[in-house]
């Protein structure tokens, strides 16, 4: 097993290339040791303990609400809504009504902030996440009035004029990626339909946005005949899940596409596979970037492994996607433990690559690998988050970069066959 690899991303975005030095924090760590596979009751206690700590700091400790909510970050990715998502995951794992009520209270606080803002329309970083999570929680609580309220608010977001406008109509004003763009809106809609029923948000409402994403990808790839779809975020052609191709394609794979659209998605995946680094098998963070450093959900093999698992499910007769998913998982395993603990750029996110492969293949080796990562986090997450974030850093408790995401992983390890990467898998 290799040394720990320090992989970081900006707190405000997931742009590449910051702090990718290698560290010697856990040199020689044997992740196959039997004591790194913990019994379910131990994982449950650890998950509940982390959840309680996150709630204490982000919610009971004030959460920015003492000033009327003016300083609250109401997003899933780094904000208070990530605490709500964690509480929902806890409820789904344990059936705790207290967690469900707590989740509803936090969503309500976030909604009061989001309604007075012009936040993005996405699940991870915008109003779409607030209203989607609010509708799902209200549905669990059988509160039909609040369910309708949040669905109406989401439908107002869906009226954003830029969403269905393709490049032929000048539709470059809104980005296409998962964190801030149209794919992120579509993911929020898929989240609602998964929990409330497939036709809660009718396909006729969503397909114009899907068509705009496809049209934008074709326009972006017009100068590259080898790649059917390509997108730019802040001028860079990213490959990763957060702001690039892997995330956009992952969302598109959930929709009923035409044969030509499916071929374009497959062709783009094949193009990305052809760009793997020959020695490591890892994926570049962006088109033409020769730095083979990042192995995480935001950039590199982790996000690609999860997207390729989805592609293998959608295209079961195209064995190449299954093989590439397995190969990407090997890259994650051989890279070892990374410095950070979070979902976006750390150990928790990397563990979900193994869980995706376990659900795809049924091979217990992937469950064991996820267990090894989760068990290490169970023992060391609090220490590591202090080392990498510093005391008092609010992102240390966030879903994407801190303990909230780690808690979600531990809850998911109780039933690996039902696990889902928060905000990415459905």
Coordinates of C-alpha atoms in Angstrom, one line a residue, residues 89-407:
X89 CA -29.2 9.4 5.9
X90 CA -29.2 8.7 9.6
X91 CA -33.0 8.4 9.6
X92 CA -32.9 6.1 6.6
X93 CA -30.3 3.8 8.4
X94 CA -31.8 3.8 11.9
X95 CA -35.4 4.9 11.6
X96 CA -34.8 7.6 14.2
X97 CA -37.8 10.0 14.2
X98 CA -35.7 12.5 16.1
X99 CA -33.3 12.7 13.2
X100 CA -36.1 13.2 10.7
X101 CA -37.6 16.0 12.8
X102 CA -34.1 17.6 13.1
X103 CA -33.6 17.3 9.4
X104 CA -36.9 19.1 8.8
X105 CA -36.0 21.9 11.2
X106 CA -32.6 22.5 9.5
X107 CA -34.2 22.4 6.0
X108 CA -36.7 25.0 7.2
X109 CA -33.9 27.3 8.3
X110 CA -32.1 26.9 5.0
X111 CA -35.2 27.5 3.0
X112 CA -35.8 30.8 4.7
X113 CA -32.4 31.9 3.5
X114 CA -32.6 30.4 0.0
X115 CA -35.9 32.0 -0.8
X116 CA -34.4 35.4 -0.2
X117 CA -31.4 34.8 -2.4
X118 CA -30.5 34.2 -6.0
X119 CA -28.5 31.0 -5.3
X120 CA -27.7 28.5 -8.0
X121 CA -30.4 26.1 -9.1
X122 CA -28.4 22.9 -8.4
X123 CA -28.7 20.2 -5.7
X124 CA -25.2 20.6 -4.2
X125 CA -24.8 24.3 -4.3
X126 CA -28.2 26.0 -4.8
X127 CA -31.8 26.4 -4.1
X128 CA -32.6 23.2 -6.0
X129 CA -31.1 21.2 -3.2
X130 CA -33.0 23.0 -0.4
X131 CA -36.3 22.5 -2.1
X132 CA -35.7 18.9 -3.3
X133 CA -34.5 17.8 0.2
X134 CA -37.4 19.7 1.8
X135 CA -40.0 17.9 -0.4
X136 CA -38.4 14.5 0.4
X137 CA -38.3 15.1 4.1
X138 CA -41.9 16.3 4.1
X139 CA -42.9 13.2 2.2
X140 CA -41.3 11.0 4.8
X141 CA -43.2 12.9 7.5
X142 CA -46.4 12.6 5.6
X143 CA -46.7 16.4 5.7
X144 CA -48.6 16.9 2.5
X145 CA -48.8 20.7 2.9
X146 CA -45.1 21.2 3.2
X147 CA -44.4 18.6 0.5
X148 CA -46.6 20.7 -1.9
X149 CA -44.9 23.9 -0.7
X150 CA -41.4 22.6 -1.5
X151 CA -42.5 21.1 -4.8
X152 CA -44.0 24.4 -5.8
X153 CA -40.8 26.2 -4.9
X154 CA -38.8 23.7 -6.9
X155 CA -41.1 24.2 -9.9
X156 CA -40.4 27.9 -9.6
X157 CA -36.7 27.1 -9.9
X158 CA -37.4 25.0 -13.0
X159 CA -38.8 28.1 -14.7
X160 CA -35.3 29.6 -14.8
X161 CA -35.2 30.8 -18.4
X162 CA -31.6 29.8 -19.0
X163 CA -32.2 26.1 -18.2
X164 CA -33.6 24.8 -21.5
X165 CA -31.9 27.2 -23.8
X166 CA -29.3 25.5 -26.1
X167 CA -26.3 27.1 -27.7
X168 CA -28.1 27.7 -30.9
X169 CA -30.3 30.1 -29.0
X170 CA -27.4 31.7 -27.2
X171 CA -27.7 29.5 -24.1
X172 CA -24.2 29.8 -22.8
X173 CA -25.2 31.9 -19.8
X174 CA -25.6 29.0 -17.4
X175 CA -22.9 26.3 -17.0
X176 CA -23.6 22.7 -17.6
X177 CA -21.8 20.9 -14.8
X178 CA -23.0 19.3 -11.6
X179 CA -22.1 21.8 -8.9
X180 CA -23.4 25.0 -10.3
X181 CA -25.0 24.2 -13.7
X182 CA -27.8 22.4 -15.5
X183 CA -26.6 18.9 -14.6
X184 CA -26.9 19.8 -10.9
X185 CA -30.5 21.0 -11.5
X186 CA -31.4 17.7 -13.2
X187 CA -29.8 15.7 -10.4
X188 CA -32.1 17.5 -7.9
X189 CA -35.1 16.6 -10.0
X190 CA -34.0 13.0 -10.2
X191 CA -33.6 13.0 -6.4
X192 CA -37.2 14.2 -6.0
X193 CA -38.6 11.6 -8.5
X194 CA -36.7 8.8 -6.8
X195 CA -38.2 9.5 -3.5
X196 CA -41.7 10.8 -4.5
X197 CA -42.4 8.9 -7.7
X198 CA -41.1 9.0 -11.3
X199 CA -43.7 11.4 -12.6
X200 CA -43.7 13.8 -9.7
X201 CA -41.6 16.1 -12.0
X202 CA -42.8 15.1 -15.5
X203 CA -40.2 14.0 -18.0
X204 CA -41.6 16.7 -20.4
X205 CA -40.4 19.3 -17.9
X206 CA -36.9 17.8 -17.7
X207 CA -36.1 16.7 -21.3
X208 CA -35.7 20.2 -22.7
X209 CA -32.9 20.8 -20.1
X210 CA -31.4 17.4 -21.0
X211 CA -31.5 18.4 -24.7
X212 CA -29.8 21.7 -23.9
X213 CA -27.0 19.9 -22.1
X214 CA -26.5 17.6 -25.0
X215 CA -26.5 20.5 -27.5
X216 CA -24.1 22.4 -25.4
X217 CA -21.7 19.4 -25.3
X218 CA -21.8 19.0 -29.0
X219 CA -21.1 22.7 -29.5
X220 CA -18.2 22.5 -27.1
X221 CA -16.8 19.5 -28.9
X222 CA -17.1 21.0 -32.4
X223 CA -13.3 21.4 -32.7
X224 CA -12.6 17.8 -31.6
X225 CA -14.0 15.1 -33.8
X226 CA -12.8 12.4 -31.5
X227 CA -15.0 13.5 -28.6
X228 CA -18.8 13.9 -29.2
X229 CA -19.4 16.0 -26.1
X230 CA -17.2 18.5 -24.3
X231 CA -17.8 21.3 -21.8
X232 CA -15.8 24.2 -20.3
X233 CA -16.0 25.5 -16.8
X234 CA -14.2 28.7 -16.2
X235 CA -12.5 28.1 -19.6
X236 CA -11.1 24.7 -18.7
X237 CA -12.3 21.4 -20.1
X238 CA -12.6 19.4 -16.9
X239 CA -13.0 15.6 -16.8
X240 CA -14.0 15.2 -13.2
X241 CA -17.3 14.6 -11.4
X242 CA -17.7 18.0 -9.8
X243 CA -17.3 20.4 -12.7
X244 CA -16.6 18.2 -15.7
X245 CA -17.6 15.4 -18.0
X246 CA -17.9 12.6 -15.5
X247 CA -20.5 14.4 -13.5
X248 CA -22.5 15.6 -16.5
X249 CA -22.4 12.1 -18.2
X250 CA -23.5 10.5 -14.9
X251 CA -26.6 12.6 -14.8
X252 CA -27.4 12.1 -18.5
X253 CA -27.2 8.3 -18.0
X254 CA -30.4 8.5 -15.9
X255 CA -32.6 9.8 -18.7
X256 CA -34.3 8.1 -21.7
X257 CA -32.0 9.3 -24.5
X258 CA -32.3 8.7 -28.2
X259 CA -30.0 6.2 -29.9
X260 CA -27.8 9.0 -31.2
X261 CA -27.6 10.7 -27.8
X262 CA -26.6 7.4 -26.2
X263 CA -23.9 6.9 -28.8
X264 CA -22.6 10.4 -28.0
X265 CA -22.5 9.6 -24.3
X266 CA -20.7 6.3 -25.0
X267 CA -18.3 7.9 -27.4
X268 CA -17.4 10.6 -24.8
X269 CA -16.8 7.9 -22.2
X270 CA -14.5 6.1 -24.6
X271 CA -12.6 9.3 -25.3
X272 CA -12.0 9.8 -21.6
X273 CA -10.9 6.2 -21.2
X274 CA -8.4 6.8 -24.1
X275 CA -6.9 9.7 -22.1
X276 CA -5.9 7.6 -19.1
X277 CA -2.3 8.0 -17.9
X278 CA -0.5 4.9 -19.3
X279 CA 1.5 4.1 -16.2
X280 CA -1.0 4.7 -13.4
X281 CA -4.4 4.2 -15.2
X282 CA -5.6 7.4 -13.5
X283 CA -7.6 10.1 -15.3
X284 CA -6.4 13.6 -16.0
X285 CA -8.2 16.4 -14.2
X286 CA -8.7 18.3 -17.5
X287 CA -8.1 18.1 -21.2
X288 CA -4.4 18.2 -21.9
X289 CA -3.3 18.3 -18.2
X290 CA -0.2 16.1 -17.8
X291 CA -0.1 16.1 -14.0
X292 CA -1.0 12.7 -12.6
X293 CA -1.7 13.7 -9.0
X294 CA -5.4 13.7 -8.1
X295 CA -7.3 10.5 -7.2
X296 CA -10.6 11.7 -5.7
X297 CA -14.2 12.2 -6.6
X298 CA -13.7 15.8 -7.8
X299 CA -10.8 14.8 -10.2
X300 CA -9.4 11.5 -11.2
X301 CA -10.3 7.8 -11.0
X302 CA -12.7 7.9 -8.1
X303 CA -15.5 9.9 -9.9
X304 CA -14.8 8.0 -13.1
X305 CA -15.2 4.7 -11.4
X306 CA -18.6 5.6 -10.1
X307 CA -19.7 7.1 -13.5
X308 CA -18.5 4.0 -15.3
X309 CA -20.4 1.7 -12.9
X310 CA -23.5 3.6 -13.9
X311 CA -22.6 3.3 -17.6
X312 CA -22.1 -0.4 -17.1
X313 CA -25.6 -0.7 -15.7
X314 CA -27.1 1.3 -18.6
X315 CA -25.0 -0.5 -21.2
X316 CA -24.6 -4.0 -19.8
X317 CA -23.5 -5.5 -23.2
X318 CA -20.7 -3.0 -23.5
X319 CA -18.1 -4.9 -21.4
X320 CA -15.5 -2.1 -21.8
X321 CA -17.3 0.1 -19.3
X322 CA -17.4 -2.5 -16.6
X323 CA -13.8 -3.3 -17.2
X324 CA -12.8 0.4 -17.1
X325 CA -14.8 0.8 -13.8
X326 CA -12.9 -2.1 -12.2
X327 CA -9.6 -0.6 -13.5
X328 CA -10.4 2.8 -12.0
X329 CA -11.2 1.1 -8.7
X330 CA -7.8 -0.5 -8.7
X331 CA -6.2 3.0 -9.2
X332 CA -8.1 4.2 -6.1
X333 CA -7.0 1.2 -4.1
X334 CA -3.3 1.4 -5.1
X335 CA -3.2 5.1 -4.4
X336 CA -3.9 4.3 -0.8
X337 CA -5.3 6.7 1.8
X338 CA -5.4 10.4 0.9
X339 CA -4.8 13.1 3.4
X340 CA -8.3 14.5 3.6
X341 CA -11.4 12.8 5.0
X342 CA -14.2 14.3 2.8
X343 CA -16.4 13.1 0.0
X344 CA -15.1 15.5 -2.6
X345 CA -11.4 15.1 -2.1
X346 CA -10.8 12.5 0.6
X347 CA -11.0 9.0 2.0
X348 CA -14.8 9.0 2.4
X349 CA -15.4 9.8 -1.3
X350 CA -12.8 7.2 -2.4
X351 CA -14.5 4.5 -0.3
X352 CA -17.7 5.1 -2.3
X353 CA -15.9 4.0 -5.5
X354 CA -15.5 0.5 -3.9
X355 CA -19.2 0.5 -2.8
X356 CA -20.3 1.3 -6.3
X357 CA -18.1 -1.6 -7.6
X358 CA -19.5 -3.9 -4.9
X359 CA -23.1 -3.1 -6.1
X360 CA -22.1 -3.6 -9.7
X361 CA -20.1 -6.8 -9.4
X362 CA -21.3 -8.4 -6.1
X363 CA -17.6 -9.1 -5.4
X364 CA -16.9 -9.0 -1.6
X365 CA -13.4 -7.6 -2.2
X366 CA -14.9 -4.2 -2.9
X367 CA -17.0 -4.3 0.3
X368 CA -13.8 -5.3 2.2
X369 CA -11.9 -2.4 0.7
X370 CA -14.7 0.1 1.6
X371 CA -14.7 -1.4 5.1
X372 CA -11.0 -0.8 5.4
X373 CA -11.3 2.8 4.5
X374 CA -14.4 3.3 6.7
X375 CA -12.7 1.6 9.7
X376 CA -9.7 3.7 9.4
X377 CA -11.9 6.8 9.3
X378 CA -13.8 5.5 12.3
X379 CA -10.6 5.6 14.3
X380 CA -8.9 8.7 12.9
X381 CA -11.4 11.1 11.3
X382 CA -11.5 13.6 14.1
X383 CA -7.7 13.8 14.3
X384 CA -7.3 14.1 10.6
X385 CA -10.0 16.8 10.1
X386 CA -8.2 18.9 12.7
X387 CA -4.9 18.4 11.0
X388 CA -6.2 19.3 7.5
X389 CA -8.7 22.0 8.3
X390 CA -7.6 23.5 11.6
X391 CA -9.7 24.2 14.6
X392 CA -12.8 26.3 14.0
X393 CA -13.0 25.7 10.2
X394 CA -16.7 25.3 9.4
X395 CA -15.9 23.1 6.4
X396 CA -14.4 20.6 8.8
X397 CA -18.0 19.6 9.5
X398 CA -19.4 19.9 6.0
X399 CA -20.8 17.1 3.8
X400 CA -18.3 17.5 1.0
X401 CA -15.1 18.2 3.0
X402 CA -15.6 17.0 6.5
X403 CA -17.2 14.9 9.2
X404 CA -20.7 15.0 7.9
X405 CA -19.7 13.1 4.8
X406 CA -17.7 10.7 6.9
X407 CA -20.8 10.0 9.0

